[in-house]
Structures are given as structure tokens and as C-alpha cells.
Tab-separated table of C-alpha atoms in Angstrom:
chain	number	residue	atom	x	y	z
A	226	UNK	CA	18.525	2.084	-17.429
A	227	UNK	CA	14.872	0.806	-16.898
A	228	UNK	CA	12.247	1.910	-19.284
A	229	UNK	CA	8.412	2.011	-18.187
A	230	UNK	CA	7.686	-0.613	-21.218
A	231	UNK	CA	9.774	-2.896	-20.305
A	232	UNK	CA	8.565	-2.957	-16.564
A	233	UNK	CA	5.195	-3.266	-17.806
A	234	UNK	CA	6.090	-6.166	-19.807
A	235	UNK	CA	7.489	-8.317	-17.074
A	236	UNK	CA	4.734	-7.473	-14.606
A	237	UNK	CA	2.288	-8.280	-17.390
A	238	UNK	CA	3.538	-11.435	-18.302
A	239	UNK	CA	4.271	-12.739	-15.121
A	240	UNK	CA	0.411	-11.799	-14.222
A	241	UNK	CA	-0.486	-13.710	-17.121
A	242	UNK	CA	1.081	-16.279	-16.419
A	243	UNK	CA	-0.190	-17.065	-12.713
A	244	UNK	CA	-3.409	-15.057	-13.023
A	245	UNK	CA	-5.898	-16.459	-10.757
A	246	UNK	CA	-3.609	-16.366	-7.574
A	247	UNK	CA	-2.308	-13.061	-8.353
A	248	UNK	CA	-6.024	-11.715	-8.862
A	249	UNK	CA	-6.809	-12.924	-5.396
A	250	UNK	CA	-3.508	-11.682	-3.808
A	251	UNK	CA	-3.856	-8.135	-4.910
A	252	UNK	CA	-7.608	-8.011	-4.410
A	253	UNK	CA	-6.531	-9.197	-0.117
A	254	UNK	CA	-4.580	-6.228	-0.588
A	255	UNK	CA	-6.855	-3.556	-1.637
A	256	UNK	CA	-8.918	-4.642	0.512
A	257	UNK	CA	-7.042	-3.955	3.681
A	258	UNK	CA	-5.756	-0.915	1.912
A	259	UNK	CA	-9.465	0.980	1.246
A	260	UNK	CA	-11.130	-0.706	4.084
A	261	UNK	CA	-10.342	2.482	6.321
A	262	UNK	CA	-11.040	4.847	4.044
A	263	UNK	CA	-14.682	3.733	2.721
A	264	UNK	CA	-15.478	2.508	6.462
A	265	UNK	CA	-15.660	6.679	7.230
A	266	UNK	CA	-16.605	7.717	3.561
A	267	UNK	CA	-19.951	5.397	4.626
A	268	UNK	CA	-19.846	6.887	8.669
A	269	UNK	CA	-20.705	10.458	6.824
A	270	UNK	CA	-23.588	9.355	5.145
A	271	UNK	CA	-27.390	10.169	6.433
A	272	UNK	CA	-29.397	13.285	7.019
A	273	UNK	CA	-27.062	15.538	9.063
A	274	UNK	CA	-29.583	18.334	9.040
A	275	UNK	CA	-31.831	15.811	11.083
A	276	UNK	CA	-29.173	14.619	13.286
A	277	UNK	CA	-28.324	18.235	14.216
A	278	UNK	CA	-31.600	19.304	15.299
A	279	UNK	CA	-32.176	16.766	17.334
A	280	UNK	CA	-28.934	17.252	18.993
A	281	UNK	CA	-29.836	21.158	19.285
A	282	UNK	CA	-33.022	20.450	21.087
A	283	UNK	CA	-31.407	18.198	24.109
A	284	UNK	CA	-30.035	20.048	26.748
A	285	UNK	CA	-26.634	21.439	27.710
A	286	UNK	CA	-25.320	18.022	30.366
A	287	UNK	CA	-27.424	15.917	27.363
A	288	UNK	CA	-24.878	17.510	24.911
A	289	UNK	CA	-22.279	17.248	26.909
A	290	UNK	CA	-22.767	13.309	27.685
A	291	UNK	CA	-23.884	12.322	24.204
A	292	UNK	CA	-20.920	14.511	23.049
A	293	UNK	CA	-18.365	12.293	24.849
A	294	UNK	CA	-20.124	9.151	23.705
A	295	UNK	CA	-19.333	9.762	20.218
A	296	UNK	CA	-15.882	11.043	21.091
A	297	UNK	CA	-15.594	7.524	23.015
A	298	UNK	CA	-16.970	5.570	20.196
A	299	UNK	CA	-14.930	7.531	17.833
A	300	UNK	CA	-11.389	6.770	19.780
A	301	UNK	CA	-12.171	3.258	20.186
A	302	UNK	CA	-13.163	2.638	16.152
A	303	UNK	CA	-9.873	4.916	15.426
A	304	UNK	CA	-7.568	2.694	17.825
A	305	UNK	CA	-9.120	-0.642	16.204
A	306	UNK	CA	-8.647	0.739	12.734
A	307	UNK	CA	-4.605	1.543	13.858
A	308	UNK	CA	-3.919	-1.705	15.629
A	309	UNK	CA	-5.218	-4.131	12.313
A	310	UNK	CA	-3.130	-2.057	10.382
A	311	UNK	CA	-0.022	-2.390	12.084
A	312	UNK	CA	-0.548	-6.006	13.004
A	313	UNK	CA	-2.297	-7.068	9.981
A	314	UNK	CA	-2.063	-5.155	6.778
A	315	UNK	CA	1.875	-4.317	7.263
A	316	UNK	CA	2.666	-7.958	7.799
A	317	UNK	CA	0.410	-9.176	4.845
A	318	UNK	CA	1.792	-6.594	2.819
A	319	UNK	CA	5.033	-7.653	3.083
A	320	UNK	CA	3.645	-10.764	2.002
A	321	UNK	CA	1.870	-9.984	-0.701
A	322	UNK	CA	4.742	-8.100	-2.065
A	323	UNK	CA	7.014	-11.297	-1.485
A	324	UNK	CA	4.390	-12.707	-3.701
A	325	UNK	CA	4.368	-10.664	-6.653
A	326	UNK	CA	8.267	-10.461	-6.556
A	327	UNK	CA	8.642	-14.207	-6.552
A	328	UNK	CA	6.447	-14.716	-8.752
A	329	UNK	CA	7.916	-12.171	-11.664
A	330	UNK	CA	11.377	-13.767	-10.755
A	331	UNK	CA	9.331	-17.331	-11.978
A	332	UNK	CA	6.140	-17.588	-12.624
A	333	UNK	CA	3.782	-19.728	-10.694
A	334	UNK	CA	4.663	-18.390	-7.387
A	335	UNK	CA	2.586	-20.410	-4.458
A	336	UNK	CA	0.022	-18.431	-2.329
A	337	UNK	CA	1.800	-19.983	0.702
A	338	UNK	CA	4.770	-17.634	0.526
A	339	UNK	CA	2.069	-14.589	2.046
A	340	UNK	CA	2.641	-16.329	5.429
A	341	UNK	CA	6.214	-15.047	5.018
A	342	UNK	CA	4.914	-11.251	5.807
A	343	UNK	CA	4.125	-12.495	9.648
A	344	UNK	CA	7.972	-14.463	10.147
A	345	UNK	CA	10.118	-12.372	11.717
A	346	UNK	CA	7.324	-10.405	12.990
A	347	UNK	CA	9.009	-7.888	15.212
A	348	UNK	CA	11.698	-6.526	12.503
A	349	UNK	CA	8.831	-6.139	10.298
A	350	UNK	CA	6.383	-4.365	13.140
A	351	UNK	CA	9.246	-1.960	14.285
A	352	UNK	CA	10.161	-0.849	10.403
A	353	UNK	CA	6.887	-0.650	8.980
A	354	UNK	CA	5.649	1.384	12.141
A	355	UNK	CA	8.811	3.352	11.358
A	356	UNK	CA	8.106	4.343	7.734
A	357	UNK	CA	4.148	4.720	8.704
A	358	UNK	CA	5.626	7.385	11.041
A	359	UNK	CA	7.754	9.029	8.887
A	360	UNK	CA	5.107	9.181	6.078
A	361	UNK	CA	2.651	10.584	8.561
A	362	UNK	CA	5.097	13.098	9.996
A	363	UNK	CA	5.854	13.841	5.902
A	364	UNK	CA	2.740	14.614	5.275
A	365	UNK	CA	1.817	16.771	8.087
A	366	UNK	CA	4.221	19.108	5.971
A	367	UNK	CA	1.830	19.346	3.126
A	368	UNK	CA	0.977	17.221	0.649
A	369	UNK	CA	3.231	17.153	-1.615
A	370	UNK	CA	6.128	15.770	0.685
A	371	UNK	CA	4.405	13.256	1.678
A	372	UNK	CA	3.582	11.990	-2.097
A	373	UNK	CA	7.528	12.308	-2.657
A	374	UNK	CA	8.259	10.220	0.723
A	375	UNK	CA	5.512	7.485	-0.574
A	376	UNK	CA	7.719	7.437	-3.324
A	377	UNK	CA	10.770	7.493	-1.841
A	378	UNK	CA	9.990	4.817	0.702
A	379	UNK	CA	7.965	2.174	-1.908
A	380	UNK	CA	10.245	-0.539	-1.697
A	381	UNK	CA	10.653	-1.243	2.017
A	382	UNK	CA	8.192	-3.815	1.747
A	383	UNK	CA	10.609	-5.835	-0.224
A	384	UNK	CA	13.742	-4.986	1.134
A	385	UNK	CA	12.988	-6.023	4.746
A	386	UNK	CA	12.746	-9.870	3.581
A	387	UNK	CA	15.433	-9.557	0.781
A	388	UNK	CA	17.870	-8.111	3.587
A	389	UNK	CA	17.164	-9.690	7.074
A	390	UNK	CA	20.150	-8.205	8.608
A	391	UNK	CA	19.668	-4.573	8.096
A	392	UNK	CA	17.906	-3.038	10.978
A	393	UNK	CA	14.362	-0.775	10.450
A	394	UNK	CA	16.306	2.365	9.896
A	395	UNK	CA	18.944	0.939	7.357
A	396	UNK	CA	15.696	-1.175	5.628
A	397	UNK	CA	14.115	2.713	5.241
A	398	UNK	CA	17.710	4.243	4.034
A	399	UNK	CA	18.003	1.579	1.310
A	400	UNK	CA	15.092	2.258	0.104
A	401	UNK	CA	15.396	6.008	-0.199
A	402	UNK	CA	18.911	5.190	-2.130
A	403	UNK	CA	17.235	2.506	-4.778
A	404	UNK	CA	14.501	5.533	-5.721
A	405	UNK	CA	16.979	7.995	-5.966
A	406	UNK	CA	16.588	9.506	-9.919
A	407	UNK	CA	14.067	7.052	-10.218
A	408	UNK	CA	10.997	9.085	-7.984
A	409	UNK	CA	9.653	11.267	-11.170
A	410	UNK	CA	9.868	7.537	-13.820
A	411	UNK	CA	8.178	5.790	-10.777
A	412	UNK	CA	5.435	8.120	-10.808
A	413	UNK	CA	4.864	8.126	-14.595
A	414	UNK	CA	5.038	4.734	-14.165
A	415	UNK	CA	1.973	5.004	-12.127
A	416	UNK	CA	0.402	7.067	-14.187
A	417	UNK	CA	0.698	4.974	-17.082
A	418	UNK	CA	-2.126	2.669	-15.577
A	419	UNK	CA	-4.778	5.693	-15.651
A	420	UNK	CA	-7.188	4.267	-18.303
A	421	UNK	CA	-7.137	1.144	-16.543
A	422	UNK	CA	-7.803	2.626	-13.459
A	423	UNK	CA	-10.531	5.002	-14.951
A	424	UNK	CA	-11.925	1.825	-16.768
A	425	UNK	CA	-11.854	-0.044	-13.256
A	426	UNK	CA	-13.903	3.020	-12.018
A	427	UNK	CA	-16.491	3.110	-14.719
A	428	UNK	CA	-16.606	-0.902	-14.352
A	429	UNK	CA	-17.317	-0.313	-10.799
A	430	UNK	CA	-14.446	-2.248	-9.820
A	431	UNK	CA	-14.573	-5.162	-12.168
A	432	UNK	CA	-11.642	-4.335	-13.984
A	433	UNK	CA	-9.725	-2.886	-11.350
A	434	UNK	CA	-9.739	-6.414	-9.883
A	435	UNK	CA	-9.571	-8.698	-12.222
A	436	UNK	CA	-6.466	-6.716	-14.266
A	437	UNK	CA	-5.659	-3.679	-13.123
A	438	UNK	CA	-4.432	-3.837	-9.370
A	439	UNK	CA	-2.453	-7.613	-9.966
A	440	UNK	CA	-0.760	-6.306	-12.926
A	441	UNK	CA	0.171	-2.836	-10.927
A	442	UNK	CA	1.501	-5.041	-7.951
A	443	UNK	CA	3.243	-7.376	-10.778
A	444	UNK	CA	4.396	-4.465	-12.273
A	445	UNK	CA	6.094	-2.749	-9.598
A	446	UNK	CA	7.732	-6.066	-8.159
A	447	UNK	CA	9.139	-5.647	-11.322
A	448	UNK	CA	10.517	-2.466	-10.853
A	449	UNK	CA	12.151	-3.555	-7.552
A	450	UNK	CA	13.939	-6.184	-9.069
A	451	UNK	CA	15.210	-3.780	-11.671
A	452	UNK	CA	16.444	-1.294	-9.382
A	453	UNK	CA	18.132	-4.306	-7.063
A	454	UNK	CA	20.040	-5.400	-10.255
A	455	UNK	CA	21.044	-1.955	-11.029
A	456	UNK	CA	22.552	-1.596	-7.271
């Protein structure tokens, strides 16, 4: 049976021990993974009360037109945002998790092995769409389902290149049967890394970066190789 110390411990000194490349491969992915989210934290910005008034004081085919315009606008940037992270960010994810895993398993893992996320692209489109679905459908629910699903669902990433053979729906099942009992030590897992994350916050990022998200992502490789060996 795992325990969250000695998780940390492997991720941490097989972060260590390649540091540089695993700084840059978790910093690729938190970017694709926040890029979304500040892109419309930074689109609600600005003097609304301005904006309004303005708007008020056209007239009623004016609304109307300029109404659809930002509906049109809106689509388009929503569709973009959807297609670069089904044919981008799942792919390199994969790869980035290939990464970590390889490189816990021996240290000194090559950045080459990301390309591995876009081989086999279409098994790893149709199952990462899959769980993307699922999750979304989850939390549609509430949002506490869909926390339990994240959860539940975490190690697809790694399974879909550790088990070529299973299809998208098997990759998904396997991973729901690895984090069986293990949802609730996953999650204090997690929560183990608030100072650094709070630290990474008051650093304005500095830390986060340069320690906090490679030795999560080192971490939790970690934790799928655990709960592989314990299958």
C-alpha cells in the first residue's frame, strides 16, 4: 500500500535528478492547460459601464447586428479554443506524461519521447475526446462529480501508451479500476503541495515553475507506476 511520502520521494528525486528538462516539460504543459482560462479572465477586463452605454444609445437593427457580431466572434474564438485542445494539448499531454513516467522509471528521460503523444494519433484523439466528454457531461451534474470523475479518470493519459491494444472505452475503464480506494489518498496527495502552490502564487509564478508543477507531474507519474505495480 502506497503512502503519500513515499510518492513524493520518487517524484522528487527523479525531478532532481533531470531538472532542467522536466522544468520546461511541465511549464509546455501549464501552459496549454491555463491558456483558455486567462485568455477570457483578460476578455472581461475594461470599463463595462462604458461599453454598455454606448451599446444602449445605438439603435434597435444596430443592436441587433453588433449583437450577432460578438456572438460570431465569440463562436469562432470558442471553436479555435476546442479544436487546439483536442488536437494539441491532448496529444502533448500524453506526451508529457510519457515524459515524467519515463523519466521516474530512470532518470534522465530525453525531451524527444513528447513526440510520442502525436503517434498513434487517432486512438489517442477518439479516447481523450471520450474522457473530455464524460468529464464535461460529469460535471454538468454539479461540481462535485465532476472533481470525483477528474479523479477517477487521471491516469488515462498513461494508460493509452502503456496499453496500445485496449480500445478508448477499455483505456477509460482501466483507469477508473487503478483509482478505485485510491480517489480520497489521490486527493490528499494533491493537497499536500498547497504551500508550494500558495508560495508559487505569492512568487507570482516563479516557484510554481521552477518546482512546484515538475515535481507535481513527477510526482503523480509516480503514483501511476505505483498503482500499475499494485495491479
Amino acid at each position: 500500500m502506497w503512502t503519500i511520502g513515499e510518492i513524493k520521494n520518487q517524484g522528487k528525486v527523479a525531478f532532481r535528478a533531470n531538472y532542467w528538462r522536466c522544468v520546461l516539460v511541465a511549464f509546455i504543459l501549464s501552459i496549454l492547460t491555463a491558456g483558455s482560462a486567462s485568455s477570457s479572465a483578460n476578455n472581461n477586463s475594461g470599463d463595462t459601464s462604458s461599453v454598455t452605454n454606448a451599446f444602449e444609445a445605438l439603435t434597435a437593427p444596430e443592436q441587433l447586428a453588433l449583437g450577432g457580431l460578438f456572438l460570431g466572434v465569440f463562436s469562432v474564438a470558442f471553436i479555435i479554443g476546442i479544436l487546439i485542445h483536442i488536437f494539441l494539448r491532448n496529444p502533448l499531454q500524453v506526451g508529457c506524461y510519457r515524459f515524467f513516467k519515463a523519466n521516474v522509471q530512470q532518470p534522465g528521460a530525453e525531451l524527444g519521447i513528447l513526440k510520442e503523444g502525436f503517434s498513434d494519433f487517432g486512438h489517442i484523439f477518439v479516447t481523450l475526446l471520450l474522457r473530455d466528454i464524460f468529464l464535461f457531461l460529469w460535471f454538468c451534474l454539479f461540481l462535485i462529480p465532476g472533481i470525483i470523475k477528474c479523479y477517477s479518470y487521471r491516469m488515462v493519459p498513461y494508460i493509452i501508451k502503456d496499453n496500445p491494444e485496449l480500445s478508448a472505452t477499455e483505456v477509460i475503464t482501466k483507469s477508473r479500476e487503478m483509482m478505485n480506494g485510491n480517489k480520497w489518498r489521490a486527493f490528499l496527495l494533491d493537497l499536500s503541495f498547497i504551500g508550494w502552490i500558495i508560495l508559487g502564487v505569492i512568487t507570482v509564478g516563479l516557484v510554481y515553475v521552477l518546482w512546484t508543477a515538475p515535481y507535481m507531474s513527477s510526482t503523480d507519474a509516480a503514483l501511476y507506476l505505483e498503482l500499475s505495480k499494485e495491479q
